[in-house]
Short mmCIF file of C-alpha atoms in Angstrom, two decimals:
data_model
loop_
_atom_site.label_atom_id
_atom_site.label_comp_id
_atom_site.label_asym_id
_atom_site.label_seq_id
_atom_site.Cartn_x
_atom_site.Cartn_y
_atom_site.Cartn_z
CA UNK A 1 166.16 -15.65 59.47
CA UNK A 2 167.48 -12.44 61.42
CA UNK A 3 170.90 -12.02 62.51
CA UNK A 4 171.96 -9.71 65.26
CA UNK A 5 174.91 -8.07 66.35
CA UNK A 6 176.01 -9.19 69.85
CA UNK A 7 178.00 -6.72 71.67
CA UNK A 8 179.44 -8.11 74.80
CA UNK A 9 180.44 -5.01 77.08
CA UNK A 10 183.25 -6.87 78.76
CA UNK A 11 186.98 -6.16 78.93
CA UNK A 12 188.02 -7.01 76.28
CA UNK A 13 184.85 -5.80 74.44
CA UNK A 14 183.73 -8.74 72.17
CA UNK A 15 181.54 -8.44 69.04
CA UNK A 16 179.91 -11.28 67.28
CA UNK A 17 177.07 -11.78 64.76
CA UNK A 18 174.73 -14.58 65.29
CA UNK A 19 171.15 -15.79 64.41
CA UNK A 20 168.50 -13.92 66.53
CA UNK A 21 167.21 -17.45 67.29
CA UNK A 22 170.60 -18.47 69.15
CA UNK A 23 170.39 -15.57 71.65
CA UNK A 24 167.85 -17.64 73.79
CA UNK A 25 170.40 -20.51 73.59
CA UNK A 26 173.15 -18.11 74.57
CA UNK A 27 171.21 -17.00 77.50
CA UNK A 28 170.76 -20.37 78.93
CA UNK A 29 174.15 -21.36 78.35
CA UNK A 30 175.72 -18.34 79.97
CA UNK A 31 173.15 -17.90 82.72
CA UNK A 32 171.91 -14.66 81.67
CA UNK A 33 168.70 -12.48 82.59
CA UNK A 34 166.93 -10.33 80.47
CA UNK A 35 165.51 -7.20 82.61
CA UNK A 36 163.05 -6.39 80.19
CA UNK A 37 161.47 -8.70 77.51
CA UNK A 38 160.61 -5.52 75.26
CA UNK A 39 163.20 -5.81 72.53
CA UNK A 40 162.74 -2.00 71.95
CA UNK A 41 164.65 -0.18 74.47
CA UNK A 42 165.88 2.55 72.39
CA UNK A 43 166.62 3.15 68.85
CA UNK A 44 169.75 2.65 66.65
CA UNK A 45 171.60 3.55 63.53
CA UNK A 46 174.34 1.98 61.67
CA UNK A 47 177.10 4.12 61.13
CA UNK A 48 178.19 3.98 57.25
CA UNK A 49 180.91 5.42 55.39
CA UNK A 50 179.45 4.46 51.85
CA UNK A 51 176.41 2.16 50.92
CA UNK A 52 178.26 -1.11 51.71
CA UNK A 53 180.54 -0.26 54.78
CA UNK A 54 179.21 -0.22 58.57
CA UNK A 55 181.90 1.22 60.50
CA UNK A 56 179.91 1.36 63.65
CA UNK A 57 176.22 1.47 65.54
CA UNK A 58 174.92 4.64 67.24
CA UNK A 59 172.28 3.46 70.25
CA UNK A 60 170.17 5.95 71.85
CA UNK A 61 168.70 4.11 75.09
CA UNK A 62 165.32 4.75 76.24
CA UNK A 63 165.47 6.16 79.94
CA UNK A 64 164.75 2.57 81.36
CA UNK A 65 167.98 1.21 79.57
CA UNK A 66 170.55 4.01 80.29
CA UNK A 67 172.14 2.06 83.08
CA UNK A 68 174.01 0.25 80.47
CA UNK A 69 175.95 3.50 79.80
CA UNK A 70 177.25 3.62 83.37
CA UNK A 71 178.78 -0.13 83.04
CA UNK A 72 180.76 0.10 79.84
CA UNK A 73 184.35 -0.97 79.50
CA UNK A 74 187.14 1.48 78.85
CA UNK A 75 188.12 1.15 75.11
CA UNK A 76 188.22 3.31 72.19
CA UNK A 77 185.87 1.51 70.43
CA UNK A 78 183.09 3.10 72.53
CA UNK A 79 182.44 6.71 72.69
CA UNK A 80 179.47 8.63 74.58
CA UNK A 81 177.57 11.62 73.30
CA UNK A 82 174.98 13.75 74.81
CA UNK A 83 171.87 13.82 73.37
CA UNK A 84 169.73 16.44 74.93
CA UNK A 85 169.18 15.33 78.55
CA UNK A 86 170.43 11.87 77.99
CA UNK A 87 173.43 10.23 76.16
CA UNK A 88 173.88 7.97 73.09
CA UNK A 89 176.66 5.38 72.61
CA UNK A 90 178.84 4.88 69.46
CA UNK A 91 180.19 1.46 69.21
CA UNK A 92 182.72 1.50 66.76
CA UNK A 93 183.94 -1.60 64.56
CA UNK A 94 187.52 -0.57 64.18
CA UNK A 95 189.45 2.89 64.39
CA UNK A 96 187.48 4.50 61.56
CA UNK A 97 185.05 7.10 62.97
CA UNK A 98 184.20 9.26 60.13
CA UNK A 99 180.72 8.70 58.79
CA UNK A 100 178.37 9.64 56.29
CA UNK A 101 175.24 11.20 57.97
CA UNK A 102 172.54 10.60 55.40
CA UNK A 103 173.63 6.99 54.96
CA UNK A 104 173.54 6.53 59.09
CA UNK A 105 170.02 7.02 59.71
CA UNK A 106 168.34 3.70 60.04
CA UNK A 107 166.10 4.42 63.15
CA UNK A 108 165.88 0.66 63.65
CA UNK A 109 164.08 -0.37 66.96
CA UNK A 110 163.76 -4.16 67.10
CA UNK A 111 165.84 -7.08 67.97
CA UNK A 112 167.53 -4.66 70.59
CA UNK A 113 167.86 -6.95 73.73
CA UNK A 114 170.02 -6.17 76.91
CA UNK A 115 171.11 -9.42 78.65
CA UNK A 116 173.01 -9.52 81.85
CA UNK A 117 175.47 -12.31 83.23
CA UNK A 118 173.95 -13.42 86.68
CA UNK A 119 177.25 -14.15 88.00
CA UNK A 120 179.30 -11.09 86.66
CA UNK A 121 176.92 -8.57 85.93
CA UNK A 122 178.35 -8.14 82.64
CA UNK A 123 175.78 -6.66 79.81
CA UNK A 124 175.63 -7.87 76.47
CA UNK A 125 173.22 -5.78 74.25
CA UNK A 126 171.99 -7.07 70.63
CA UNK A 127 171.35 -4.92 67.20
CA UNK A 128 169.22 -6.63 64.58
CA UNK A 129 170.76 -6.60 61.19
CA UNK A 130 166.89 -7.34 59.48
CA UNK A 131 167.30 -3.90 57.38
CA UNK A 132 170.90 -4.58 56.51
CA UNK A 133 171.90 -5.82 53.05
CA UNK A 134 173.68 -9.12 52.83
CA UNK A 135 176.72 -7.37 51.40
CA UNK A 136 177.02 -5.14 54.38
CA UNK A 137 176.66 -7.91 56.51
CA UNK A 138 179.47 -9.78 54.55
CA UNK A 139 181.74 -6.47 55.02
CA UNK A 140 180.69 -6.29 58.53
CA UNK A 141 181.89 -9.78 59.17
CA UNK A 142 185.19 -8.86 57.62
CA UNK A 143 185.64 -6.12 60.11
CA UNK A 144 184.56 -7.91 63.15
CA UNK A 145 186.78 -10.71 62.52
CA UNK A 146 189.83 -8.31 62.53
CA UNK A 147 188.99 -6.94 65.99
CA UNK A 148 189.13 -10.56 67.56
#
């Protein structure tokens, strides 16, 4: 089974890890729509300080998904960076923002869904953990638990 990080871009920002199969259940329960069923709307890299510690995710959305970048909450856990003619989003899982570049180059594409609440317009984005080790997921789960 593949797990995903769900980033709920609300105030406050909420980050959880769930099974990918639970995303459709979440969509129905929370009355969400998925604007584009293609689960590849950009690419993302997990930002690491060492081989076991993920401190964030960098998402470089395709043009069709850039609207998300204009609907983000104001929080120090989100930074935007210029990326040529577009922008990328850094989503931090705590205060640490220093990373190891060579360890932060996953270039993942799938399990990357954009969900929108029909009543509020809030956006959720998923990032797949299929290429992340069990040890990394355990450390990441601990980091996210502290953010709650």
